CSV table of C-alpha atoms in Angstrom, one decimal:
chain,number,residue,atom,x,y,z
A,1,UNK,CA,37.3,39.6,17.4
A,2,UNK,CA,35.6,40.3,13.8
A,3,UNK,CA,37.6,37.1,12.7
A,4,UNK,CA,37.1,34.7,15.2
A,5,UNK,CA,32.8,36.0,15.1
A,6,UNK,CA,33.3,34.8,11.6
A,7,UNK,CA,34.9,31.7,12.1
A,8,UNK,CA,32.2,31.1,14.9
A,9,UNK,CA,29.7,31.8,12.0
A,10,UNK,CA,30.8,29.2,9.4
A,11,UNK,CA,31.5,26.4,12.3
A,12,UNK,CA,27.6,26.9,13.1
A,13,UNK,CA,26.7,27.3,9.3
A,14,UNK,CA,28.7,24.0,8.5
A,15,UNK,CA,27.2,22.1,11.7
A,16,UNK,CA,23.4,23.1,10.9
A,17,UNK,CA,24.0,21.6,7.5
A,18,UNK,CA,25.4,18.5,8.6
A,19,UNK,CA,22.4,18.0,10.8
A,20,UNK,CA,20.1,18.4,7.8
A,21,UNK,CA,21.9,16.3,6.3
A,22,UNK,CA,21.9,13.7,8.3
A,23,UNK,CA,17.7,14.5,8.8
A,24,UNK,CA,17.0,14.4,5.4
A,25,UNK,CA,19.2,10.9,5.3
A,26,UNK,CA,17.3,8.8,7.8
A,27,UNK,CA,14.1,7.4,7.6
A,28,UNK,CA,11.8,5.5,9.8
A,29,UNK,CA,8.9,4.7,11.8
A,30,UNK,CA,7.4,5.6,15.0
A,31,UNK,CA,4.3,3.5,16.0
A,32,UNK,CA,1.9,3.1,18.9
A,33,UNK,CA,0.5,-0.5,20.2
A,34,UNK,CA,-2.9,-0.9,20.3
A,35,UNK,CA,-4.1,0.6,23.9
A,36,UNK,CA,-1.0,2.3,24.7
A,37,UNK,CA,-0.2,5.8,25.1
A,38,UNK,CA,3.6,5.5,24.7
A,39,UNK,CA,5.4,6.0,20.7
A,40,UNK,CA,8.4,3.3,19.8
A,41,UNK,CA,10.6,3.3,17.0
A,42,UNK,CA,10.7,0.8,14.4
A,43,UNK,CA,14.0,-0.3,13.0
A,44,UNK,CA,14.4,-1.7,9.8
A,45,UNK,CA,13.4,-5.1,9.1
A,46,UNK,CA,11.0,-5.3,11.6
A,47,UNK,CA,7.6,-6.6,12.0
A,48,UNK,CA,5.0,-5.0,14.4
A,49,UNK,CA,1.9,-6.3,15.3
A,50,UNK,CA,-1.2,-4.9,17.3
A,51,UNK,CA,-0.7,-1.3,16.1
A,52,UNK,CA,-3.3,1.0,16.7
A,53,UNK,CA,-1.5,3.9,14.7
A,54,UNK,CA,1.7,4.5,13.0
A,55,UNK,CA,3.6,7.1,11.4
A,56,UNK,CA,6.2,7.0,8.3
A,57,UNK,CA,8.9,9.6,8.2
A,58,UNK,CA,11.9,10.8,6.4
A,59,UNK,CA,14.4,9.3,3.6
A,60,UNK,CA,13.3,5.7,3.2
A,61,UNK,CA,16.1,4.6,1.1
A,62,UNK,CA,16.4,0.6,1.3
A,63,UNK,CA,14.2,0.2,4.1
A,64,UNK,CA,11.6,-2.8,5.1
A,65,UNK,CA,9.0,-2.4,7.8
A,66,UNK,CA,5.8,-4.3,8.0
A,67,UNK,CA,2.8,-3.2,10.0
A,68,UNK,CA,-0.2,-5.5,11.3
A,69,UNK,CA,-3.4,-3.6,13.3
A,70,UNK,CA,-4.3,-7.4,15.1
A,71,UNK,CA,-1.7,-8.6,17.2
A,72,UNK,CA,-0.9,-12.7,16.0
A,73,UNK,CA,-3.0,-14.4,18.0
A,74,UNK,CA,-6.0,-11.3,18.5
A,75,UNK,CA,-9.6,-12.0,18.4
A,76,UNK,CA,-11.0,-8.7,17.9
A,77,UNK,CA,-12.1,-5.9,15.4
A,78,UNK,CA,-9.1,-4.0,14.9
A,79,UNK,CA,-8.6,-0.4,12.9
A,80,UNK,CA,-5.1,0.3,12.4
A,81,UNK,CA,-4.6,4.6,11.3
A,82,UNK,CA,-1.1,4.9,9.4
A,83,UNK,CA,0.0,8.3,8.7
A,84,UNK,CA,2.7,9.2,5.6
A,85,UNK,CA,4.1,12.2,7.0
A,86,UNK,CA,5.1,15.5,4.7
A,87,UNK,CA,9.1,14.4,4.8
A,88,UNK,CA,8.3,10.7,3.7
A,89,UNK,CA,10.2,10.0,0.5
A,90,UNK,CA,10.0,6.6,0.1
A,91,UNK,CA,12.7,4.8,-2.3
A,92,UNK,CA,14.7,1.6,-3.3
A,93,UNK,CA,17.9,1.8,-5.0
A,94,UNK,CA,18.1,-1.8,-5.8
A,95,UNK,CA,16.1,-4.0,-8.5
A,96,UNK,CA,13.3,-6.5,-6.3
A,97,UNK,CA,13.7,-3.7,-3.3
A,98,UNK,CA,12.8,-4.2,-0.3
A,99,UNK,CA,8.8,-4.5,0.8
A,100,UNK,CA,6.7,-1.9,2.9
A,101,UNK,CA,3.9,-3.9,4.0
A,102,UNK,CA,0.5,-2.9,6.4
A,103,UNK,CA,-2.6,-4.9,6.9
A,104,UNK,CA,-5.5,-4.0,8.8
A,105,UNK,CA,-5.6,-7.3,10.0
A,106,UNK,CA,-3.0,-9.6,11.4
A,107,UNK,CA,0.7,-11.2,10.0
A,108,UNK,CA,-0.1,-14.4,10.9
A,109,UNK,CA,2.2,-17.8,10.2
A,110,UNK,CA,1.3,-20.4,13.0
A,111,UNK,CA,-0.1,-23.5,11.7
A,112,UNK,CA,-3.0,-22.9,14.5
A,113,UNK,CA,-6.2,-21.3,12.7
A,114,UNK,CA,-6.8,-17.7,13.3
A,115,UNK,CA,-10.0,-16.2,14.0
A,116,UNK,CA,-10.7,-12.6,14.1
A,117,UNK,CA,-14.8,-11.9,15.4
A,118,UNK,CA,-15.0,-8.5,13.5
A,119,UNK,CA,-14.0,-6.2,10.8
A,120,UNK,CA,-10.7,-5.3,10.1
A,121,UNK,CA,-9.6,-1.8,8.5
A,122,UNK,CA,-6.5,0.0,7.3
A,123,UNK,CA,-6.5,4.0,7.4
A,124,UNK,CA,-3.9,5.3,5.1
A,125,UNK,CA,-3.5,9.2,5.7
A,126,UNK,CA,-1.5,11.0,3.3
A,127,UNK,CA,0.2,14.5,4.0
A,128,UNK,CA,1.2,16.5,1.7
A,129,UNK,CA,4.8,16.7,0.7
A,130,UNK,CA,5.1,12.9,0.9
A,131,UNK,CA,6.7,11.1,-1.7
A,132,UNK,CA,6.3,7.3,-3.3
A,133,UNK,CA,8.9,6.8,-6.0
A,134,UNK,CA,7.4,2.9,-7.7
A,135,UNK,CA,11.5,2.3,-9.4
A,136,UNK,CA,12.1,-0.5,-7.3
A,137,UNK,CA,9.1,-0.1,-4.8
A,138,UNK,CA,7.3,-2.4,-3.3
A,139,UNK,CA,4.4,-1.2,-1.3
A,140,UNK,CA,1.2,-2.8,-0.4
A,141,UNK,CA,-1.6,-2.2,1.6
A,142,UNK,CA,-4.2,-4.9,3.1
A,143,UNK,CA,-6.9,-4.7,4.7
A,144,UNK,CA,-6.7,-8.2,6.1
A,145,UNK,CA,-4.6,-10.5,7.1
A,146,UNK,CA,-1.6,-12.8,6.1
A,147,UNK,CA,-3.0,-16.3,6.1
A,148,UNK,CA,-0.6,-19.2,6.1
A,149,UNK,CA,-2.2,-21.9,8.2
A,150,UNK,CA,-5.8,-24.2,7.3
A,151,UNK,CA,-9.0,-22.5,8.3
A,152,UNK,CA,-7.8,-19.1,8.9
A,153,UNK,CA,-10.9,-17.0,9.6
A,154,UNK,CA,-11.9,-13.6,9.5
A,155,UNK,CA,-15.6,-12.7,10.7
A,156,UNK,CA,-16.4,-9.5,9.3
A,157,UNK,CA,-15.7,-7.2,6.5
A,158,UNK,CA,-12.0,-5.6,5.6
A,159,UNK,CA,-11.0,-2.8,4.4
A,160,UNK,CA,-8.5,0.3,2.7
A,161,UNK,CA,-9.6,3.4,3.4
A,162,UNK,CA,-7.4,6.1,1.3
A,163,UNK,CA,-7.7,9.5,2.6
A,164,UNK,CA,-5.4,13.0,3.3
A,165,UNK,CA,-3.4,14.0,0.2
A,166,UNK,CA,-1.9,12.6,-2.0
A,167,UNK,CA,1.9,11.6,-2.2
A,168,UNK,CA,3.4,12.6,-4.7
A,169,UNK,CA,4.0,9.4,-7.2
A,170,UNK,CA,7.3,9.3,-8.8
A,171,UNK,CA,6.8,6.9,-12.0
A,172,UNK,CA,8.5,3.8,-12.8
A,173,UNK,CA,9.9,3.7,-16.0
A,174,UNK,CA,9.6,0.2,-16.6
A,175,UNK,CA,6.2,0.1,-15.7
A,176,UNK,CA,6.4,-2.4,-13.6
A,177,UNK,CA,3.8,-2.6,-11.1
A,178,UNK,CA,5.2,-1.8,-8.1
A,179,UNK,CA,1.9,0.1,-5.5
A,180,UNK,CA,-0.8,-2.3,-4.6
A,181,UNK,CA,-4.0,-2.0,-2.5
A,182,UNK,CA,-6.0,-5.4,-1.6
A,183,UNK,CA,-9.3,-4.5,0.0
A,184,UNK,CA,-8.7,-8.3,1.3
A,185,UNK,CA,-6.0,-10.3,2.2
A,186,UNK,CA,-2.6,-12.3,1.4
A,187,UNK,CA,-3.3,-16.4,1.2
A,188,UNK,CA,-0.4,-18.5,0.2
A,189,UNK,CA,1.6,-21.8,0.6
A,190,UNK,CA,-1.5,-24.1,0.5
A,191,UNK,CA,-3.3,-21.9,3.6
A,192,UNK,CA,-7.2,-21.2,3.3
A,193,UNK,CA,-9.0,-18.4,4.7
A,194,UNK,CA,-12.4,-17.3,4.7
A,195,UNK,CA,-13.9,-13.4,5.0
A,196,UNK,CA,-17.7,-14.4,6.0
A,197,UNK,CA,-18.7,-11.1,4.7
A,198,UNK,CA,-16.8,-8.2,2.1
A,199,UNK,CA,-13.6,-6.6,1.2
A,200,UNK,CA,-13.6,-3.1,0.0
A,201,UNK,CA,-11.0,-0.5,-0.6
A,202,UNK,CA,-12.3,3.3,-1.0
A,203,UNK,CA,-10.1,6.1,-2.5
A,204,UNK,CA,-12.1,8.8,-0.6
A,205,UNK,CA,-8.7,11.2,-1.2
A,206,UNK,CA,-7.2,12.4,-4.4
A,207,UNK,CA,-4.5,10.3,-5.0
A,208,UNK,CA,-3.2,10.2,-8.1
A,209,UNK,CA,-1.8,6.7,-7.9
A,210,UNK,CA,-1.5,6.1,-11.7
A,211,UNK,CA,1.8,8.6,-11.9
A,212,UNK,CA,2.9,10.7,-14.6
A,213,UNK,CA,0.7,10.4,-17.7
A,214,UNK,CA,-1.8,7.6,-16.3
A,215,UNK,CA,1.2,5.9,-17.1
A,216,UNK,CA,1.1,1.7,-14.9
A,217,UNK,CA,1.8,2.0,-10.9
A,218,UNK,CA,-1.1,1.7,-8.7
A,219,UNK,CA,-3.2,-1.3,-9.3
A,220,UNK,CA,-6.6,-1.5,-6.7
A,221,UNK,CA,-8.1,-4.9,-6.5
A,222,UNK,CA,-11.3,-5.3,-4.2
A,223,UNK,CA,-10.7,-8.7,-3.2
A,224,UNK,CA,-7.6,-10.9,-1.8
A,225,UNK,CA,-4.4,-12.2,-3.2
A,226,UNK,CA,-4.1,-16.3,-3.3
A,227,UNK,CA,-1.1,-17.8,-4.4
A,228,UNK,CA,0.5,-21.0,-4.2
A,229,UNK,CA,-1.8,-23.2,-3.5
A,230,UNK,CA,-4.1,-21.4,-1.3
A,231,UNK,CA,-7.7,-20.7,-1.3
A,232,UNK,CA,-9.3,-17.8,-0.2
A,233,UNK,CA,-12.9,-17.5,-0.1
A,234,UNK,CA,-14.8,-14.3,0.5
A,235,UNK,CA,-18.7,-14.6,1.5
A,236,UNK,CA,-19.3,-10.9,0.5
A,237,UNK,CA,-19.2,-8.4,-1.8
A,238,UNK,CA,-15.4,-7.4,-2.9
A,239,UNK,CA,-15.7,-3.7,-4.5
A,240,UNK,CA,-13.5,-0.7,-5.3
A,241,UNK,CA,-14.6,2.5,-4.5
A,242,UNK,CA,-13.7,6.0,-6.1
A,243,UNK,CA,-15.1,8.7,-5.0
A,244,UNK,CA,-12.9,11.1,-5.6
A,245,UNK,CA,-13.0,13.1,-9.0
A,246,UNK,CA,-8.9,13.8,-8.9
A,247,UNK,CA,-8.0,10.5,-7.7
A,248,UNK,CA,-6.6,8.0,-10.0
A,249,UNK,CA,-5.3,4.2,-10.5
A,250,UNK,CA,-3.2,2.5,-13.5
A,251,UNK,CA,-5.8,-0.3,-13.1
A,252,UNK,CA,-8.7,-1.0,-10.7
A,253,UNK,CA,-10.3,-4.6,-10.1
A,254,UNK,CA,-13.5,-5.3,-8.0
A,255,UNK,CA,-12.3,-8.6,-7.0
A,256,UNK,CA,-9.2,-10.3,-6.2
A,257,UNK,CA,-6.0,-12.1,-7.8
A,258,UNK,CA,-5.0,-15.8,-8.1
A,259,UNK,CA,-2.2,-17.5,-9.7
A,260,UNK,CA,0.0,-20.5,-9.0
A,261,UNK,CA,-2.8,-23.6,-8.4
A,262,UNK,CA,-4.9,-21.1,-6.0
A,263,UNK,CA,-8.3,-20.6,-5.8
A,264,UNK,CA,-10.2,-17.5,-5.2
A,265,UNK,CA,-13.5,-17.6,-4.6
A,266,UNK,CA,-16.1,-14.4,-4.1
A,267,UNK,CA,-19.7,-15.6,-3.2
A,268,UNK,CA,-21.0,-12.3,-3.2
A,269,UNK,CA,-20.9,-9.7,-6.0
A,270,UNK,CA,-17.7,-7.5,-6.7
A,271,UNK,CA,-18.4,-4.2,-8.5
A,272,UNK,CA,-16.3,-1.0,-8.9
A,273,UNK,CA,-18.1,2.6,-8.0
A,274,UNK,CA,-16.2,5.0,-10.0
A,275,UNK,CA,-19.4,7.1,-10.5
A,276,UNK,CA,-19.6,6.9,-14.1
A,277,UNK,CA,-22.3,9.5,-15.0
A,278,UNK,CA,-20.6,11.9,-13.4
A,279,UNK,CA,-16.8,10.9,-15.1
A,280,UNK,CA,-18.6,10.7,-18.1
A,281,UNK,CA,-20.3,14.1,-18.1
A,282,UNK,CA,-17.3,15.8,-16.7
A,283,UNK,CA,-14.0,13.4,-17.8
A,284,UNK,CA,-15.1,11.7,-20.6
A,285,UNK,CA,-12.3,12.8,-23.4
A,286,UNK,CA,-9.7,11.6,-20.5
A,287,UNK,CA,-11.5,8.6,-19.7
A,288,UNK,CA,-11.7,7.6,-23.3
A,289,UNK,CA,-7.9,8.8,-23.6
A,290,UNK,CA,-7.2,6.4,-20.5
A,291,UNK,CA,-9.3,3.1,-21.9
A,292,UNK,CA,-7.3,3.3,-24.9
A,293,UNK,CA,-3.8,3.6,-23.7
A,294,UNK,CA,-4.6,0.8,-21.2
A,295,UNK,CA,-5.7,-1.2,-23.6
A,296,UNK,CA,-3.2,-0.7,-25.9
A,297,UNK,CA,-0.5,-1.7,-23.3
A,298,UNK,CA,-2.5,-4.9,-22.7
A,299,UNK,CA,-1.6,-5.8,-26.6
A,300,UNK,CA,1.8,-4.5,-26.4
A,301,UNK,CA,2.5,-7.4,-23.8
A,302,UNK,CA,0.8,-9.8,-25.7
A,303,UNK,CA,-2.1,-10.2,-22.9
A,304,UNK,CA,0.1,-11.6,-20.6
A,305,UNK,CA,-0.4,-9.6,-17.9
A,306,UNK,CA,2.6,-9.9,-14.5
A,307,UNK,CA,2.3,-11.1,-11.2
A,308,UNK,CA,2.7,-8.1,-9.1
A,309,UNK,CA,5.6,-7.6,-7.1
A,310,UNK,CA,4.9,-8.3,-4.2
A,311,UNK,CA,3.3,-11.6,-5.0
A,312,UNK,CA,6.1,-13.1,-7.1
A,313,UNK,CA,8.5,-11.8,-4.1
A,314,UNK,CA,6.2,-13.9,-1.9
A,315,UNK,CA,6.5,-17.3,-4.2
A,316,UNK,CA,9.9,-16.8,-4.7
């Protein structure tokens, strides 16, 4: 009897393992359409559209979602709430990994304008335990839209909102930049859109985005990304916001990025609050420390500053 309780024993022992096994293996997605009470599951490789809220979980090893708050052909203010849960661990194991991608807005690639009357906002919530490893990443957060078609428009502001806890940032060590937050949004292949008023992303959490040692990861721009001919135009003020004393970014721009024959254009002002008095009474050593090392790196690659990621992933 003794025997076969302790044979009964290791059977369970060796079967609750397996399961957390298996647990702590899979990763994924479970999100909630815009008006609807039911959760689905997202499968890898998929693209979802008019989310109202979605949650990340698990092992994320080699795995490509992208979430859009407006569906493709909505009208409407939309706020889209994503949630990285305390078991995320987000990782690629492969050089140019695959992309995570949410936008407030919409994904949009018809060749018929899109017009969106009212703001558009992306709520990232972090939980603590969550983890964001940049080797191989490629992350990015919107708070607009994909534009690809002529005379794309979106009539109202957009925005990032960072809040909850941090993840924890595992750092890249090639430095590459591989964690990027657009207040705005994604204009390429010849497209145009216009914001008639801001973009804005505000780090109201403390996420420490710059990793280990304020070493490169998160970059923060205010504004949009136009590539490839496009033109993106923004009627407003483009700022970043931090306003939290333990938050942190490898670099922070108040407006947006252009390369490849695009124009972008920012009518209004673009400014970064980082509450300077208070850094400097408080953080000034480190925030010296931090200019200095930045810079330095600037020099070290001869000024020539990379695409990010996810925009040369886009071109190519």
């Amino acid at each position: 009897m003794k025997r076969t309780l302790w044979i009964f024993a290791v059977l369970a022992t060796v079967l609750v393992l397996s399961i957390s096994a298996v647990a702590a293996t899979t990763g994924g997605a479970r999100y909630q359409l815009r008006g609807a009470s039911d959760w689905l599951e997202g499968n890898d490789g998929g693209t979802y559209s008019n989310v109202g809220a979605a949650q990340l979980y698990g092992q994320w090893r080699d795995i490509s979602m992208t979430f859009s708050g407006a569906a493709a052909d909505s009208s409407a203010a939309t706020t889209f709430n994503l949630t990285l849960s305390g078991d995320f661990d987000y990782k690629n194991t492969a050089e140019n990994g695959k992309p995570m991608y949410a936008y407030g807005g919409s994904v949009y690639t018809s060749s018929v304008p899109l017009t969106i009357s009212g703001d558009t906002t992306l709520i990232v919530t972090g939980k603590s335990g969550s983890k964001i490893d940049y080797d191989n990443g490629n992350i990015a957060f919107y708070g607009g839209s994909v534009a690809r078609s002529n005379n794309d428009l979106i009539a109202g502001d957009t925005y990032v909102i960072l809040s909850g806890d941090s993840p924890v940032f595992i750092q890249d060590p090639d430095d590459d930049w591989d964690f990027m937050v657009y207040g705005g949004s994604t204009v390429g292949n010849a497209a145009s859109l216009t914001t008639t008023r801001g973009s804005h992303v505000y780090v109201r959490a403390p996420w420490k985005m710059s990793g280990e040692n304020n070493a490169w990861g998160g970059v923060v721009y205010g504004g949009s990304s136009s590539f490839s001919n496009a033109i993106s135009v923004t009627k407003g003020m483009t700022e970043v916001e931090l306003n939290n004393a333990d938050c942190s970014v490898s670099m922070a721009y108040g407006g947006g990025n252009s390369g490849n024959s695009s124009i972008s254009k920012i009518e209004g002002d673009s400014d970064i609050k980082n509450y300077a008095e208070y850094l400097f009474s408080n953080a000034g050593e480190s925030v010296l420390t931090w200019i200095i090392e930045g810079a330095k790196k600037v020099i070290d690659i001869d000024y020539k500053i990379p695409l990010p990621k996810c925009v040369q992933d886009a071109i190519d």
